[in-house]
Structures are given as structure tokens and as C-alpha cells.
């Protein structure tokens, strides 16, 4: 059976390192990183996520600033708020919770955020810098995936990596990060011809396609490392729902060398990397070298 990659434990360790760095910034530089989160509307999942972000931000010793706006908020009013946050020296990171109500242009909002405070790494300038290997703020979930891989495997140089999924949020950026680690990278998706055969060539398989248990056990190369980004809620057969990933965990575990579970794998890494990005952004904005404990 495959080794379980314990993302929850790794994320806890990363949050501890963030907390220690924040304490040093406060003591030696009088700098307390500030994270502003903007939530528009009443989406229940977004509300839970924002609440967790706020709690973990404060636990790390940072300032947590929340703006909760009604779903009827006009686009121009949301943009005005973002411009105020851009100009606020106490705010070092800005995150607008997605999805936004349909009348608001998400791309316009994302690109209104200062590139230096874009801790989601979604601004077009940060996306471009990532694609050409320049220093940038990097999307949190892809960062977490690569951290778990390096912790499990060490040097990734020369490994064959297949990313199933081509989203701007996970698939494309995780592919760019794996290229940076000198992997040979294939981006596959639901329309890839003979997807199973493509997956069987992977030393590293990252599943981020959003289809419950799409990747079957016999798609896994023996000994491969599997990172399952999917979080899907399905009928548990007992009148309750249960969470599963994009990978058939039971089947994949028989072939893989190591695999992330769902839940408890990649998920906890996202907020931990968000906190990390906020501290990195604060350091860069104040000309302070990013501490070794937060380097990728």
C-alpha cells in the first residue's frame, strides 16, 4: 500500500514557521503583516473558508481585516474598495473570495489588486512572471502541491510529471512550478486521447480536474507519487454525503508509492500557503529579505 502524504501535518508545520517569522518581523522591524479578505455575497462554503482564513491569520500573529459585502454590491464599489486597500500601508495582502456574483467581472477585480499584494497569485502580471520563471507571488494550492512533492521525494529533477487539469487556478500554475523544478511536464485533461495511458507514464501525477474519482487505480504507474487536488462531495449511500478526490483512492493506493488523501491532503496546504504568501509580500514591500524558513 502507498505511503499517505500527510498534508495536514505539513501545513501545521508551515503555519508554525510563518508564526515564528511574524514574531521576528514584529520584534525586529515593527512590521505586523496584514491580510485583507473581501467576501461578496452569502455563499456558505465561502463564508466557512473566510472564517477559517481569519482565524488562522490571527493565530499566526498577523492582522486580519475582513470586508463582507452584500451580493448586490456594484462592481464599481468593489473596485473602489480594492483601490483603498491597495493604498493602505497596513494591508500587505489582498484576497477577494471567489466566486463573485454574476454581475461582477472577476478578471477586472483580480487585476485591480496591486500585483505586490496579490497573494492569490492570480493577477495577470504574476501569472506572466511565473510562466517565464521570474520572482512572483504564486497561487497557493499549486505551491502546496509542490511543497508536498519535494518533502516526499526531495529533488524532482528529471521526473516525468502529468498534470490532469488545465485551470488557471491549479493545473497551469502547478505545471509551471514543476517545470521550474526541472520535471518533464505533460498537461492532460478530460479530452486528452487515451488519458489513462498518459497517466501511466507519470512518476508524479497531479489530479486537478474536478471529477469525482475520475483517475482509476490502473491508471497509476507502480511507485508513482499521486497528488489529488480534487474535493468533491458525493452521495455516501447512507443518506449522507462524503468527500472524495479526483482519484480513486482505494485503487490508486495499491499501485502508488505515495498519495495524498482527501480530506487531509492538499486542502490544508492552501490556507497555510496563503499565510506564507502574505508574509512574503510584506517582506518584499518593506525591502526585507524573505527568511529561509519560508523559501519554497
Coordinates of C-alpha atoms in Angstrom, one line a residue:
X1 CA 0.0 0.0 0.0
X2 CA 1.1 3.6 -0.7
X3 CA 2.5 5.9 1.9
X4 CA 0.0 8.5 2.9
X5 CA 1.3 12.1 2.3
X6 CA 0.1 13.9 5.4
X7 CA -0.7 17.4 4.1
X8 CA -2.4 18.3 7.3
X9 CA 0.7 17.8 9.4
X10 CA 2.9 19.5 6.8
X11 CA 0.6 22.5 6.8
X12 CA 0.7 22.7 10.6
X13 CA 4.5 22.9 10.4
X14 CA 4.4 25.6 7.8
X15 CA 2.0 27.7 9.9
X16 CA 4.4 27.3 12.8
X17 CA 7.2 28.6 10.6
X18 CA 5.0 31.5 9.5
X19 CA 4.2 32.3 13.1
X20 CA 7.8 32.4 14.1
X21 CA 8.7 34.7 11.2
X22 CA 5.9 37.1 12.0
X23 CA 7.1 37.3 15.6
X24 CA 10.6 38.2 14.3
X25 CA 9.2 40.8 11.9
X26 CA 7.2 42.4 14.8
X27 CA 10.2 42.4 17.2
X28 CA 13.0 43.4 14.8
X29 CA 11.2 45.6 12.2
X30 CA 8.0 46.7 13.9
X31 CA 6.1 45.1 11.0
X32 CA 3.0 43.1 11.5
X33 CA 1.7 41.6 8.2
X34 CA -1.9 42.4 7.4
X35 CA -4.2 40.3 5.3
X36 CA -7.5 41.8 3.9
X37 CA -10.1 39.3 2.7
X38 CA -13.2 40.6 0.8
X39 CA -16.3 38.4 0.6
X40 CA -19.2 39.4 -1.6
X41 CA -22.5 37.6 -1.1
X42 CA -23.6 34.8 1.2
X43 CA -22.1 31.6 -0.3
X44 CA -22.0 29.2 2.6
X45 CA -18.7 27.5 1.5
X46 CA -17.0 30.8 1.0
X47 CA -18.2 32.0 4.4
X48 CA -16.6 29.0 6.1
X49 CA -13.4 29.4 4.1
X50 CA -13.2 33.1 5.0
X51 CA -13.8 32.4 8.7
X52 CA -11.0 29.8 8.7
X53 CA -8.7 32.2 7.0
X54 CA -9.4 34.9 9.5
X55 CA -8.8 32.6 12.5
X56 CA -5.6 31.2 11.2
X57 CA -4.3 34.6 10.2
X58 CA -4.8 35.9 13.8
X59 CA -3.3 32.7 15.2
X60 CA -0.1 33.4 13.2
X61 CA 0.1 36.8 14.8
X62 CA -1.0 38.8 11.8
X63 CA -3.7 41.4 11.3
X64 CA -6.9 40.0 9.8
X65 CA -9.1 42.5 8.0
X66 CA -12.5 41.4 6.7
X67 CA -14.9 43.2 4.4
X68 CA -18.2 41.4 4.0
X69 CA -20.3 42.9 1.3
X70 CA -23.9 42.1 0.1
X71 CA -24.4 40.2 -3.1
X72 CA -26.0 43.3 -4.6
X73 CA -22.7 45.3 -4.3
X74 CA -21.9 47.2 -7.5
X75 CA -18.8 46.3 -9.4
X76 CA -17.5 49.9 -9.2
X77 CA -18.0 49.9 -5.4
X78 CA -16.0 46.7 -5.1
X79 CA -13.2 48.2 -7.3
X80 CA -13.2 51.3 -5.1
X81 CA -12.6 49.2 -2.0
X82 CA -9.8 47.3 -3.7
X83 CA -8.1 50.6 -4.6
X84 CA -8.4 51.8 -1.0
X85 CA -6.8 48.5 0.2
X86 CA -4.0 48.9 -2.4
X87 CA -3.2 52.3 -0.8
X88 CA -3.4 51.1 2.8
X89 CA 0.1 50.5 4.2
X90 CA -1.3 48.3 6.9
X91 CA -2.5 45.8 4.3
X92 CA 0.2 43.6 2.7
X93 CA -2.1 41.0 1.1
X94 CA -5.5 41.2 -0.5
X95 CA -7.7 38.3 -1.3
X96 CA -11.1 38.6 -3.0
X97 CA -13.0 35.4 -2.3
X98 CA -14.3 33.7 -5.5
X99 CA -16.7 33.1 -7.0
X100 CA -18.2 36.6 -7.3
X101 CA -21.8 37.4 -8.1
X102 CA -22.5 37.1 -11.8
X103 CA -22.8 40.9 -12.4
X104 CA -19.2 41.4 -11.4
X105 CA -16.3 40.8 -13.8
X106 CA -13.9 38.6 -11.9
X107 CA -11.0 39.3 -14.2
X108 CA -11.4 43.0 -13.8
X109 CA -11.5 42.6 -10.0
X110 CA -8.4 40.3 -9.8
X111 CA -6.3 42.6 -12.0
X112 CA -7.4 45.7 -9.9
X113 CA -5.5 44.2 -6.9
X114 CA -1.9 45.5 -6.6
X115 CA 0.5 43.0 -8.1
X116 CA 2.5 43.3 -4.9
X117 CA -0.5 42.4 -2.7
X118 CA -2.0 39.7 -4.9
X119 CA -1.4 36.8 -2.5
X120 CA -3.6 34.5 -4.6
X121 CA -1.1 34.9 -7.5
X122 CA -4.0 35.4 -10.0
X123 CA -3.0 38.9 -11.3
X124 CA -2.0 38.7 -14.9
X125 CA 1.4 40.1 -14.2
X126 CA 2.1 37.5 -11.5
X127 CA 0.8 34.8 -13.9
X128 CA 3.2 36.0 -16.6
X129 CA 6.2 36.2 -14.3
X130 CA 5.5 32.6 -13.1
X131 CA 5.4 31.4 -16.7
X132 CA 8.8 32.9 -17.5
X133 CA 10.4 31.9 -14.2
X134 CA 10.7 35.4 -12.6
X135 CA 10.0 36.1 -9.0
X136 CA 6.3 36.4 -8.3
X137 CA 3.5 35.7 -5.9
X138 CA 2.4 32.1 -6.7
X139 CA -1.1 30.6 -6.4
X140 CA -1.4 28.8 -3.0
X141 CA -2.8 25.4 -3.9
X142 CA -0.1 24.8 -6.6
X143 CA 2.6 25.9 -4.2
X144 CA 1.3 23.5 -1.6
X145 CA 1.3 20.6 -4.1
X146 CA 5.0 21.2 -5.0
X147 CA 6.0 21.6 -1.3
X148 CA 4.4 18.2 -0.5
X149 CA 6.2 16.6 -3.5
X150 CA 9.6 18.0 -2.5
X151 CA 9.1 16.9 1.1
X152 CA 8.2 13.4 -0.1
X153 CA 10.7 12.9 -3.0
X154 CA 13.4 15.5 -2.5
X155 CA 14.9 16.6 -5.8
X156 CA 12.3 16.4 -8.6
X157 CA 14.8 16.9 -11.4
X158 CA 14.1 14.7 -14.4
X159 CA 10.9 13.2 -13.2
X160 CA 8.0 12.7 -15.6
X161 CA 5.0 14.7 -14.3
X162 CA 1.5 14.6 -15.6
X163 CA -1.0 17.2 -14.5
X164 CA -4.6 16.3 -15.2
X165 CA -6.5 19.6 -15.4
X166 CA -5.7 22.9 -17.2
X167 CA -7.4 25.5 -15.0
X168 CA -5.7 28.9 -14.4
X169 CA -6.1 28.3 -10.6
X170 CA -4.3 24.9 -10.3
X171 CA -3.5 23.0 -13.5
X172 CA -1.5 25.6 -15.4
X173 CA 0.4 27.1 -12.4
X174 CA 1.4 23.7 -10.9
X175 CA 2.7 22.7 -14.3
X176 CA 4.9 25.9 -14.4
X177 CA 6.2 25.2 -10.9
X178 CA 7.1 21.6 -11.8
X179 CA 8.9 22.9 -14.9
X180 CA 10.8 25.2 -12.6
X181 CA 11.8 22.0 -10.6
X182 CA 13.2 20.5 -13.8
X183 CA 10.5 18.0 -14.3
X184 CA 9.3 16.9 -17.8
X185 CA 5.7 18.0 -17.7
X186 CA 2.6 17.0 -19.6
X187 CA -0.7 18.8 -19.2
X188 CA -3.6 16.5 -19.8
X189 CA -7.3 17.0 -19.4
X190 CA -10.7 15.4 -19.9
X191 CA -10.3 15.5 -23.7
X192 CA -6.9 14.0 -23.8
X193 CA -6.8 11.0 -26.1
X194 CA -6.2 7.8 -24.1
X195 CA -5.8 9.7 -20.8
X196 CA -5.3 6.5 -18.9
X197 CA -2.2 5.7 -20.9
X198 CA -0.8 9.2 -20.5
X199 CA -1.2 9.0 -16.7
X200 CA 0.6 5.6 -16.6
X201 CA 3.8 7.3 -17.8
X202 CA 3.9 9.6 -14.8
X203 CA 6.4 9.4 -12.0
X204 CA 4.3 12.3 -10.5
X205 CA 0.6 12.6 -11.1
X206 CA -1.3 15.7 -10.1
X207 CA -5.1 15.3 -10.5
X208 CA -7.0 18.6 -10.6
X209 CA -9.9 18.1 -13.0
X210 CA -12.9 18.3 -10.6
X211 CA -14.4 15.0 -11.5
X212 CA -15.0 12.6 -8.6
X213 CA -12.7 9.5 -8.6
X214 CA -12.0 10.0 -12.3
X215 CA -8.4 8.7 -12.1
X216 CA -8.6 5.0 -11.6
X217 CA -6.2 2.7 -9.8
X218 CA -5.0 1.0 -13.0
X219 CA -4.0 4.5 -14.4
X220 CA -1.2 4.7 -11.9
X221 CA 2.4 3.8 -12.7
X222 CA 3.7 1.5 -10.0
X223 CA 5.5 3.5 -7.4
X224 CA 4.3 6.9 -8.7
X225 CA 3.6 9.8 -6.3
X226 CA 0.0 11.0 -6.6
X227 CA -1.2 14.5 -5.6
X228 CA -5.0 14.6 -5.5
X229 CA -6.3 18.2 -5.6
X230 CA -9.9 17.4 -6.0
X231 CA -12.5 18.0 -3.3
X232 CA -15.9 16.6 -4.4
X233 CA -19.0 15.9 -2.4
X234 CA -20.8 12.7 -3.4
X235 CA -23.7 10.6 -2.1
X236 CA -22.3 8.3 0.5
X237 CA -25.1 5.8 0.1
X238 CA -26.4 6.2 3.6
X239 CA -28.3 9.4 3.1
X240 CA -25.2 11.4 3.8
X241 CA -22.6 12.9 1.6
X242 CA -18.9 12.2 1.7
X243 CA -15.8 14.0 0.4
X244 CA -13.7 12.3 -2.3
X245 CA -10.9 13.4 -4.6
X246 CA -10.4 13.2 -8.3
X247 CA -8.5 9.9 -7.8
X248 CA -10.0 6.6 -6.8
X249 CA -8.0 6.5 -3.5
X250 CA -8.5 2.8 -2.7
X251 CA -7.5 1.6 -6.2
X252 CA -4.6 4.1 -6.6
X253 CA -3.2 3.2 -3.1
X254 CA -2.5 -0.3 -4.3
X255 CA -0.2 0.9 -7.1
X256 CA 1.2 4.3 -6.0
X257 CA 4.3 4.8 -3.9
X258 CA 2.7 7.7 -2.1
X259 CA -0.6 9.5 -2.3
X260 CA -2.5 12.4 -0.7
X261 CA -5.8 11.6 1.0
X262 CA -9.0 13.6 0.6
X263 CA -9.7 15.2 3.0
X264 CA -6.4 16.0 4.9
X265 CA -4.0 16.1 1.9
X266 CA -3.7 19.2 -0.3
X267 CA -6.6 21.1 1.2
X268 CA -4.9 22.2 4.5
X269 CA -1.9 23.5 2.5
X270 CA -4.0 26.2 0.7
X271 CA -4.5 28.4 3.8
X272 CA -1.0 27.7 5.1
X273 CA 0.4 28.9 1.8
X274 CA -1.9 31.9 1.8
X275 CA -0.4 33.0 5.2
X276 CA 3.1 32.3 3.8
X277 CA 2.4 34.5 0.7
X278 CA 1.1 37.3 2.9
X279 CA 4.4 37.3 4.9
X280 CA 6.5 37.1 1.7
X281 CA 4.5 40.1 0.3
X282 CA 5.0 42.1 3.5
X283 CA 8.8 41.4 3.4
X284 CA 9.1 42.4 -0.2
X285 CA 7.1 45.6 0.2
X286 CA 9.5 46.7 3.0
X287 CA 12.7 45.6 1.4
X288 CA 13.3 42.8 4.0
X289 CA 14.8 39.5 2.7
X290 CA 12.4 36.6 2.8
X291 CA 13.5 34.4 5.7
X292 CA 14.9 30.9 4.8
X293 CA 12.0 29.3 6.7
X294 CA 9.6 30.5 4.1
X295 CA 11.6 29.7 1.0
X296 CA 10.0 27.2 -1.4

